[in-house]
Coordinates of C-alpha atoms and ligand atoms in Angstrom, one line a residue:
M19 CA 24.2 -31.1 45.7
G20 CA 24.5 -34.7 46.2
A21 CA 22.8 -38.4 46.1
E22 CA 22.1 -38.3 49.9
Q23 CA 20.6 -35.5 49.7
V24 CA 18.3 -36.2 47.2
A25 CA 17.7 -39.3 48.9
E26 CA 16.7 -37.3 52.0
R27 CA 14.3 -35.1 50.2
F28 CA 12.6 -38.4 48.6
A29 CA 12.0 -39.6 52.1
E30 CA 10.2 -36.3 53.2
L31 CA 8.3 -36.1 50.4
Y32 CA 7.0 -39.6 50.0
G33 CA 7.8 -40.9 53.4
A34 CA 10.2 -44.0 52.7
P35 CA 13.7 -44.1 51.3
P36 CA 14.2 -44.3 47.8
Q37 CA 14.8 -47.8 46.8
G38 CA 17.9 -46.4 44.4
V39 CA 19.6 -43.2 43.4
W40 CA 20.9 -42.4 39.9
A41 CA 22.3 -39.5 37.6
A42 CA 22.4 -38.6 34.4
P43 CA 24.6 -35.8 32.7
G44 CA 23.8 -32.8 30.5
R45 CA 26.7 -32.3 27.7
V46 CA 28.5 -30.2 25.6
N47 CA 29.0 -30.8 21.5
L48 CA 32.5 -30.9 20.4
I49 CA 31.9 -30.8 17.0
G50 CA 29.2 -32.2 14.6
E51 CA 26.4 -29.6 14.6
H52 CA 23.0 -30.4 13.2
T53 CA 24.0 -33.5 11.8
D54 CA 22.1 -36.2 14.0
Y55 CA 19.0 -35.9 11.6
N56 CA 20.9 -36.0 8.5
D57 CA 22.3 -39.4 9.7
G58 CA 25.8 -38.0 10.1
F59 CA 28.7 -37.8 13.0
V60 CA 28.3 -36.1 16.2
M61 CA 30.9 -35.7 19.0
P62 CA 30.0 -34.5 22.2
F63 CA 31.1 -35.1 25.7
A64 CA 29.6 -35.3 29.2
L65 CA 30.0 -32.5 31.5
P66 CA 30.1 -32.8 35.4
H67 CA 26.5 -31.4 36.2
K68 CA 24.3 -33.8 35.9
T69 CA 20.2 -34.7 36.8
I70 CA 19.9 -36.7 40.4
A71 CA 17.0 -38.7 40.4
A72 CA 15.9 -41.0 43.7
V73 CA 13.4 -43.6 42.8
S74 CA 10.9 -46.1 44.1
R75 CA 8.8 -48.7 41.9
R76 CA 5.2 -48.8 42.5
D77 CA 2.5 -50.7 41.3
D78 CA -0.7 -49.2 41.4
G79 CA -0.1 -47.5 38.1
I80 CA 0.9 -44.3 39.6
L81 CA 3.5 -42.1 38.7
R82 CA 4.5 -39.3 41.4
L83 CA 7.1 -36.9 40.2
H84 CA 8.7 -33.6 42.1
S85 CA 11.7 -31.6 41.2
A86 CA 13.4 -29.5 43.2
D87 CA 14.2 -27.3 40.7
I88 CA 10.4 -26.4 39.9
E89 CA 8.0 -24.7 42.3
G90 CA 5.2 -26.7 42.8
G91 CA 4.1 -29.9 44.9
V92 CA 4.2 -33.2 43.5
A93 CA 2.3 -33.8 40.4
E94 CA 0.8 -37.3 40.3
L95 CA -0.1 -39.0 36.7
R96 CA -2.0 -42.2 36.0
L97 CA -0.1 -44.2 33.8
D98 CA -3.4 -45.4 31.6
A99 CA -3.8 -41.8 31.4
L100 CA -0.6 -41.1 29.7
A101 CA -1.1 -39.9 26.0
P102 CA 1.3 -38.2 23.6
Q103 CA 1.2 -34.1 23.7
S104 CA -1.2 -34.1 26.5
D105 CA 1.1 -32.4 29.2
D106 CA 2.8 -29.0 28.2
S107 CA 5.0 -28.7 31.7
W108 CA 8.3 -30.2 32.8
T109 CA 6.7 -33.5 33.6
A110 CA 5.8 -34.5 29.8
Y111 CA 9.7 -35.6 30.0
P112 CA 9.7 -38.1 32.6
A113 CA 5.8 -39.4 32.0
G114 CA 7.3 -39.4 28.3
V115 CA 9.7 -42.0 28.9
V116 CA 7.7 -44.1 31.5
W117 CA 5.0 -43.5 28.1
A118 CA 7.9 -44.7 25.8
L119 CA 8.7 -48.0 28.3
R120 CA 5.2 -49.0 28.2
E121 CA 4.6 -48.7 24.4
A122 CA 7.7 -50.6 24.0
G123 CA 6.1 -53.7 25.8
H124 CA 7.8 -53.1 28.9
G125 CA 5.4 -53.3 32.4
I126 CA 6.3 -50.6 34.0
T127 CA 3.5 -50.3 36.8
G128 CA 4.4 -47.0 38.6
A129 CA 7.0 -44.8 39.9
D130 CA 7.8 -42.2 42.6
V131 CA 10.6 -39.3 41.7
H132 CA 12.2 -36.8 43.2
L133 CA 14.8 -34.9 41.0
A134 CA 17.7 -32.7 41.5
S135 CA 19.6 -31.0 38.5
T136 CA 23.0 -29.1 38.2
V137 CA 22.5 -29.0 34.6
P138 CA 21.3 -25.4 33.2
T139 CA 18.1 -25.9 31.7
G140 CA 17.5 -24.3 28.2
A141 CA 21.3 -23.5 27.9
G142 CA 22.0 -25.9 24.7
L143 CA 23.4 -28.2 27.5
S144 CA 20.4 -31.1 27.4
S145 CA 18.8 -30.5 30.5
S146 CA 16.1 -32.9 28.9
A147 CA 18.1 -35.5 28.1
A148 CA 19.9 -35.5 31.3
L149 CA 15.9 -35.7 32.9
E150 CA 14.7 -38.3 30.3
V151 CA 17.8 -40.6 30.8
V152 CA 17.9 -40.5 34.4
I153 CA 14.4 -41.5 34.3
A154 CA 15.0 -44.1 31.7
L155 CA 18.2 -45.9 33.7
A156 CA 16.4 -45.3 36.8
L157 CA 13.2 -47.7 35.6
T158 CA 15.7 -50.2 33.7
D159 CA 17.6 -51.1 37.0
L160 CA 14.3 -51.0 39.5
Y161 CA 12.1 -53.4 36.6
D162 CA 14.8 -55.3 35.8
L163 CA 14.7 -54.1 32.2
G164 CA 18.3 -55.3 30.8
L165 CA 18.2 -52.3 28.1
Q166 CA 21.5 -51.4 26.4
R167 CA 22.3 -47.7 26.9
W168 CA 22.1 -47.3 23.2
K169 CA 18.4 -48.8 23.2
L170 CA 17.4 -46.4 26.3
A171 CA 18.4 -43.7 24.4
R172 CA 16.6 -44.6 21.5
L173 CA 13.0 -45.0 24.1
C174 CA 14.6 -41.2 25.6
Q175 CA 14.1 -39.7 22.2
R176 CA 11.1 -41.0 21.1
A177 CA 9.5 -40.1 24.4
E178 CA 11.0 -36.1 23.7
N179 CA 9.6 -36.2 19.8
V180 CA 6.6 -37.8 20.0
Y181 CA 5.3 -37.8 24.0
V182 CA 7.0 -34.1 24.5
G183 CA 6.6 -32.8 20.7
A184 CA 9.8 -31.6 20.0
P185 CA 11.7 -32.8 17.1
T186 CA 15.3 -33.6 17.9
G187 CA 18.0 -36.2 16.6
I188 CA 19.6 -38.7 18.5
M189 CA 22.5 -37.2 19.9
D190 CA 21.8 -35.5 23.4
Q191 CA 20.0 -39.0 24.8
T192 CA 23.2 -40.8 23.8
A193 CA 25.9 -38.6 24.9
S194 CA 24.1 -38.8 28.3
A195 CA 23.3 -42.4 28.0
C196 CA 26.9 -43.6 27.1
C197 CA 30.0 -41.1 27.5
E198 CA 32.9 -42.1 29.3
D199 CA 34.8 -39.5 31.8
G200 CA 38.3 -38.2 29.8
H201 CA 36.8 -39.4 26.6
A202 CA 34.7 -37.3 23.9
L203 CA 32.3 -39.9 22.2
F204 CA 32.4 -40.4 18.3
L205 CA 28.9 -41.5 17.4
D206 CA 27.5 -42.5 14.2
T207 CA 24.2 -41.5 14.5
R208 CA 22.8 -43.8 11.6
D209 CA 23.6 -46.5 13.3
L210 CA 24.5 -45.5 16.6
S211 CA 28.3 -47.1 16.6
Q212 CA 30.4 -45.3 18.8
R213 CA 33.9 -44.8 19.6
Q214 CA 35.4 -43.4 22.8
I215 CA 38.0 -41.1 22.1
P216 CA 41.1 -39.7 24.6
F217 CA 39.6 -36.2 25.3
D218 CA 41.7 -35.2 28.7
L219 CA 42.2 -31.7 28.6
A220 CA 43.8 -31.1 32.0
A221 CA 46.7 -33.7 31.1
E222 CA 47.1 -31.7 27.7
G223 CA 47.4 -28.3 29.7
L224 CA 44.3 -27.3 27.9
R225 CA 40.9 -25.9 29.1
L226 CA 37.6 -25.9 27.4
L227 CA 35.3 -22.9 28.6
V228 CA 31.6 -23.2 28.3
V229 CA 30.0 -19.8 28.2
D230 CA 26.5 -19.6 28.6
T231 CA 24.9 -16.6 26.8
Q232 CA 22.0 -16.7 29.1
V233 CA 20.1 -16.4 25.8
K234 CA 16.8 -18.7 25.7
H235 CA 16.7 -20.8 22.8
A236 CA 13.3 -22.1 21.7
H237 CA 14.3 -25.5 20.6
S238 CA 10.9 -26.8 19.6
G239 CA 10.2 -23.9 17.7
G240 CA 9.9 -23.2 14.3
E241 CA 13.5 -22.2 13.4
Y242 CA 14.7 -25.9 13.8
G243 CA 11.9 -27.5 12.1
K244 CA 12.5 -25.4 8.8
R245 CA 16.5 -26.4 9.0
R246 CA 15.0 -30.0 9.4
A247 CA 12.8 -30.0 6.5
G248 CA 15.5 -27.6 4.1
C249 CA 17.9 -30.5 4.9
E250 CA 15.4 -33.2 4.4
K251 CA 14.4 -31.5 0.6
G252 CA 18.3 -31.5 0.2
A253 CA 18.7 -34.9 0.6
A254 CA 15.3 -35.8 -1.9
L255 CA 16.7 -32.9 -4.5
L256 CA 20.1 -35.1 -4.6
G257 CA 18.1 -38.5 -4.3
V258 CA 19.8 -39.6 -1.3
D259 CA 18.4 -41.2 2.1
A260 CA 20.1 -38.1 4.3
L261 CA 22.7 -35.6 3.9
R262 CA 25.1 -38.2 5.4
D263 CA 25.3 -39.9 1.7
V264 CA 27.1 -37.0 0.4
P265 CA 30.5 -37.8 0.2
Y266 CA 33.1 -34.5 1.1
A267 CA 34.7 -35.1 -2.3
G268 CA 31.5 -34.7 -4.0
L269 CA 30.1 -31.6 -2.8
D270 CA 31.0 -29.0 -5.2
E271 CA 29.3 -31.2 -7.8
A272 CA 26.3 -31.9 -5.5
L273 CA 25.9 -28.1 -5.1
A274 CA 25.8 -27.8 -8.9
R275 CA 23.2 -30.2 -9.1
L276 CA 21.0 -28.0 -6.6
G277 CA 21.4 -24.9 -8.7
D278 CA 19.9 -21.7 -7.9
E279 CA 18.1 -23.4 -4.8
E280 CA 20.1 -21.0 -2.4
E281 CA 19.1 -21.8 0.9
I282 CA 18.9 -25.6 0.3
V283 CA 22.7 -25.4 -0.8
R284 CA 24.0 -23.6 2.5
L285 CA 22.1 -26.3 4.5
V286 CA 23.5 -29.4 2.2
R287 CA 27.2 -27.5 2.3
H288 CA 26.8 -27.4 6.0
V289 CA 26.1 -30.6 6.8
V290 CA 28.4 -31.9 4.4
T291 CA 31.4 -30.0 5.5
E292 CA 30.2 -30.3 9.3
N293 CA 30.6 -34.0 8.7
H294 CA 33.8 -33.7 7.5
R295 CA 34.7 -31.8 10.5
V296 CA 34.0 -34.2 12.6
E297 CA 36.1 -36.7 11.2
R298 CA 39.1 -34.3 11.1
V299 CA 38.6 -33.4 14.9
V300 CA 38.8 -37.4 15.7
D301 CA 41.8 -38.2 13.7
L302 CA 43.6 -35.4 15.0
L303 CA 42.9 -36.0 18.5
E304 CA 43.7 -39.6 17.8
S305 CA 47.0 -38.6 16.6
G306 CA 47.7 -36.8 19.8
D307 CA 47.2 -33.3 18.5
P308 CA 44.3 -31.7 20.4
R309 CA 45.5 -28.0 19.7
A310 CA 44.8 -28.7 15.9
I311 CA 41.3 -29.1 16.4
G312 CA 41.2 -25.3 17.4
P313 CA 41.0 -24.4 13.8
V314 CA 38.6 -26.7 12.9
L315 CA 36.1 -25.9 15.4
T316 CA 36.2 -22.1 14.6
E317 CA 35.6 -23.2 11.0
G318 CA 32.3 -24.8 12.5
H319 CA 31.1 -21.7 13.9
A320 CA 31.7 -20.2 10.7
S321 CA 29.4 -22.6 8.8
L322 CA 26.7 -22.5 11.5
R323 CA 26.6 -19.0 11.6
D324 CA 26.8 -18.0 7.5
D325 CA 25.4 -21.1 6.1
F326 CA 22.8 -22.8 8.7
R327 CA 22.4 -19.4 10.0
I328 CA 21.6 -19.9 13.7
S329 CA 23.7 -18.2 15.3
C330 CA 23.2 -14.7 17.2
P331 CA 24.8 -11.3 18.4
E332 CA 25.8 -13.3 21.6
L333 CA 27.1 -16.3 20.7
D334 CA 29.0 -14.5 17.7
L335 CA 30.8 -11.9 20.4
V336 CA 31.7 -14.8 22.5
V337 CA 33.6 -16.5 19.6
D338 CA 34.8 -13.1 18.2
T339 CA 36.0 -12.0 21.5
A340 CA 37.6 -15.3 22.8
L341 CA 39.6 -15.2 18.7
A342 CA 40.8 -11.8 19.2
A343 CA 42.2 -12.8 22.8
G344 CA 44.2 -15.6 21.6
A345 CA 42.1 -19.0 21.8
L346 CA 42.7 -21.8 19.8
G347 CA 39.3 -22.1 18.7
A348 CA 35.5 -21.3 19.4
R349 CA 32.3 -22.2 18.3
M350 CA 28.3 -21.9 18.9
T351 CA 27.2 -25.6 20.7
G352 CA 23.7 -27.1 20.5
G353 CA 20.3 -26.3 18.6
G354 CA 21.8 -22.3 18.0
F355 CA 19.5 -18.8 18.5
G356 CA 21.2 -18.8 21.9
G357 CA 22.4 -21.3 24.8
S358 CA 26.6 -21.8 24.7
A359 CA 29.3 -21.1 23.1
I360 CA 32.5 -23.2 23.7
V361 CA 35.8 -22.2 23.9
L362 CA 39.4 -24.1 23.4
T363 CA 42.4 -22.6 25.5
E364 CA 45.7 -22.7 27.1
A365 CA 44.9 -23.7 30.4
A366 CA 47.3 -20.8 31.4
E367 CA 45.1 -18.4 29.6
V368 CA 41.6 -18.9 31.1
D369 CA 41.4 -15.8 33.3
T370 CA 42.5 -13.7 30.5
R371 CA 39.9 -15.4 27.9
T372 CA 37.0 -15.4 30.6
K373 CA 37.6 -11.4 31.1
A374 CA 37.8 -10.6 27.7
I375 CA 34.6 -12.2 27.1
E376 CA 33.1 -10.7 30.2
E377 CA 34.3 -7.1 29.0
A378 CA 32.5 -7.8 25.9
F379 CA 29.2 -8.4 27.0
A380 CA 29.2 -5.6 29.2
K381 CA 30.4 -3.1 26.5
A382 CA 27.7 -4.4 24.6
G383 CA 25.0 -4.0 27.1
F384 CA 24.5 -8.0 26.9
T385 CA 23.3 -10.1 30.3
A386 CA 26.5 -11.0 31.4
P387 CA 27.1 -14.9 30.4
R388 CA 28.2 -17.8 32.7
I389 CA 31.3 -19.0 32.0
F390 CA 32.5 -22.6 33.6
E391 CA 35.2 -25.1 32.5
A392 CA 34.2 -28.3 31.2
V393 CA 35.5 -31.3 32.1
P394 CA 34.6 -34.9 30.0
S395 CA 32.9 -36.7 32.4
A396 CA 31.0 -40.0 32.9
G397 CA 27.7 -40.7 31.4
A398 CA 24.6 -42.4 33.6
R399 CA 25.0 -44.7 36.4
R400 CA 23.7 -45.5 39.8
L401 CA 24.8 -43.8 42.7
L402 CA 23.3 -45.2 45.4
Ligands
LIG505 P1 17.9 -28.1 27.1 O1 17.7 -29.2 26.8 O2 18.8 -27.6 26.2 O3 18.7 -27.7 28.6 P2 14.7 -28.2 26.6 O4 13.8 -27.2 26.4 O5 15.0 -29.2 25.7 O6 16.3 -27.8 27.0 O7 14.6 -28.6 27.8 C1 14.3 -27.7 28.7 C2 13.4 -28.7 29.9 O8 13.8 -30.1 30.4 C3 13.0 -27.4 31.0 O9 12.5 -26.6 30.4 C4 11.9 -28.5 31.6 O10 10.5 -28.2 30.9 C5 12.9 -29.9 31.7 N1 13.8 -29.8 32.7 C6 15.1 -30.2 32.5 N2 15.3 -30.5 33.6 C7 14.7 -30.0 34.7 C8 15.0 -30.4 36.0 N3 15.6 -30.5 36.9 N4 13.2 -30.3 36.6 C9 12.4 -30.2 36.3 N5 12.1 -30.0 34.4 C10 13.2 -30.0 34.1
LIG506 MG1 17.0 -30.5 25.2

């Protein structure tokens, strides 16, 4: 699927070629899970998988939306009728972006949109952010809004939180909007300051496999909200704005102060150690020792499984099998309860690892996983 194809389909649907074609990628989070709503650190990189949108302006207050990936015709929405949580179909994501831009005072007067994506949905690879960011970037260009990338990400997060009604952090949208080819993005979610960290796997003789377990997560569901509320309670009990403010060196003392709040202790321990893991991975990559991040990734998985308790048998099986077969490190990635895991391995061992995981899934009677290599790729951009 390429930009030209998406433009051609747009012309068929709407009777004229689009004014432009844009792309925004899905992402994998290398390390820093469930830290973003705690004002902490994350380290995603963009995938080559992307959502491509062909878009033209309209000036009559109408938004027309079509997705090649969804059955059904063109949806037509009136801008003055857009209202938070009024739409439980896919159109809420792009409509939410238009709503958020208008709420922020930008004079969007309508658009025609046709899009197609290679980002698997509901796999923890952030197809929702890819969809939001591609629309936001297209409208920024077409309406000459001059919005900076980080600002665009904020508006997309607002669309997802308020309009769609899914309580997600800022990582996914920032990754899709700001990542660079051959780099991972070290992002401080408190002030959105960022640093591009060289992460050229191929040059190092390494590969990172993404294993999509095909177990669907329910992101806006109760478990995510419970973890988030638990983290907020932990911060309140410790008298800090966010768990980000609990220093790693002061963790034991903080946990002691939480006393017999066992569940809160586990959540706090995960967030504080996870922030520390992100900093360790940054140091290791910047000092040119990418293989050494493997054990840190694996530690991260144990923390998500045992302390945060958001893994599932399929994700654990990927990690256990990959490590038993000699991978450098492995962990679940994304919101949890399904979705994808990542495996860091020597390039020469890709086939061995893949086969071991496929066999283990077959033996356990699980649905066959989808396995692909993740190459750190470019963030959102205009294609045509
Ligand atoms: P994830 O972001 O992990 O893929 P989410 O549940 O956050 O999972 O977002 C997936 C939802 O985003 C889909 O159910 C759909 O509503 C919407 N979506 C994503 N990509 C597309 C697309 N190409 N076409 C239409 N809707 C899409
Ligand atoms: Mg999502």
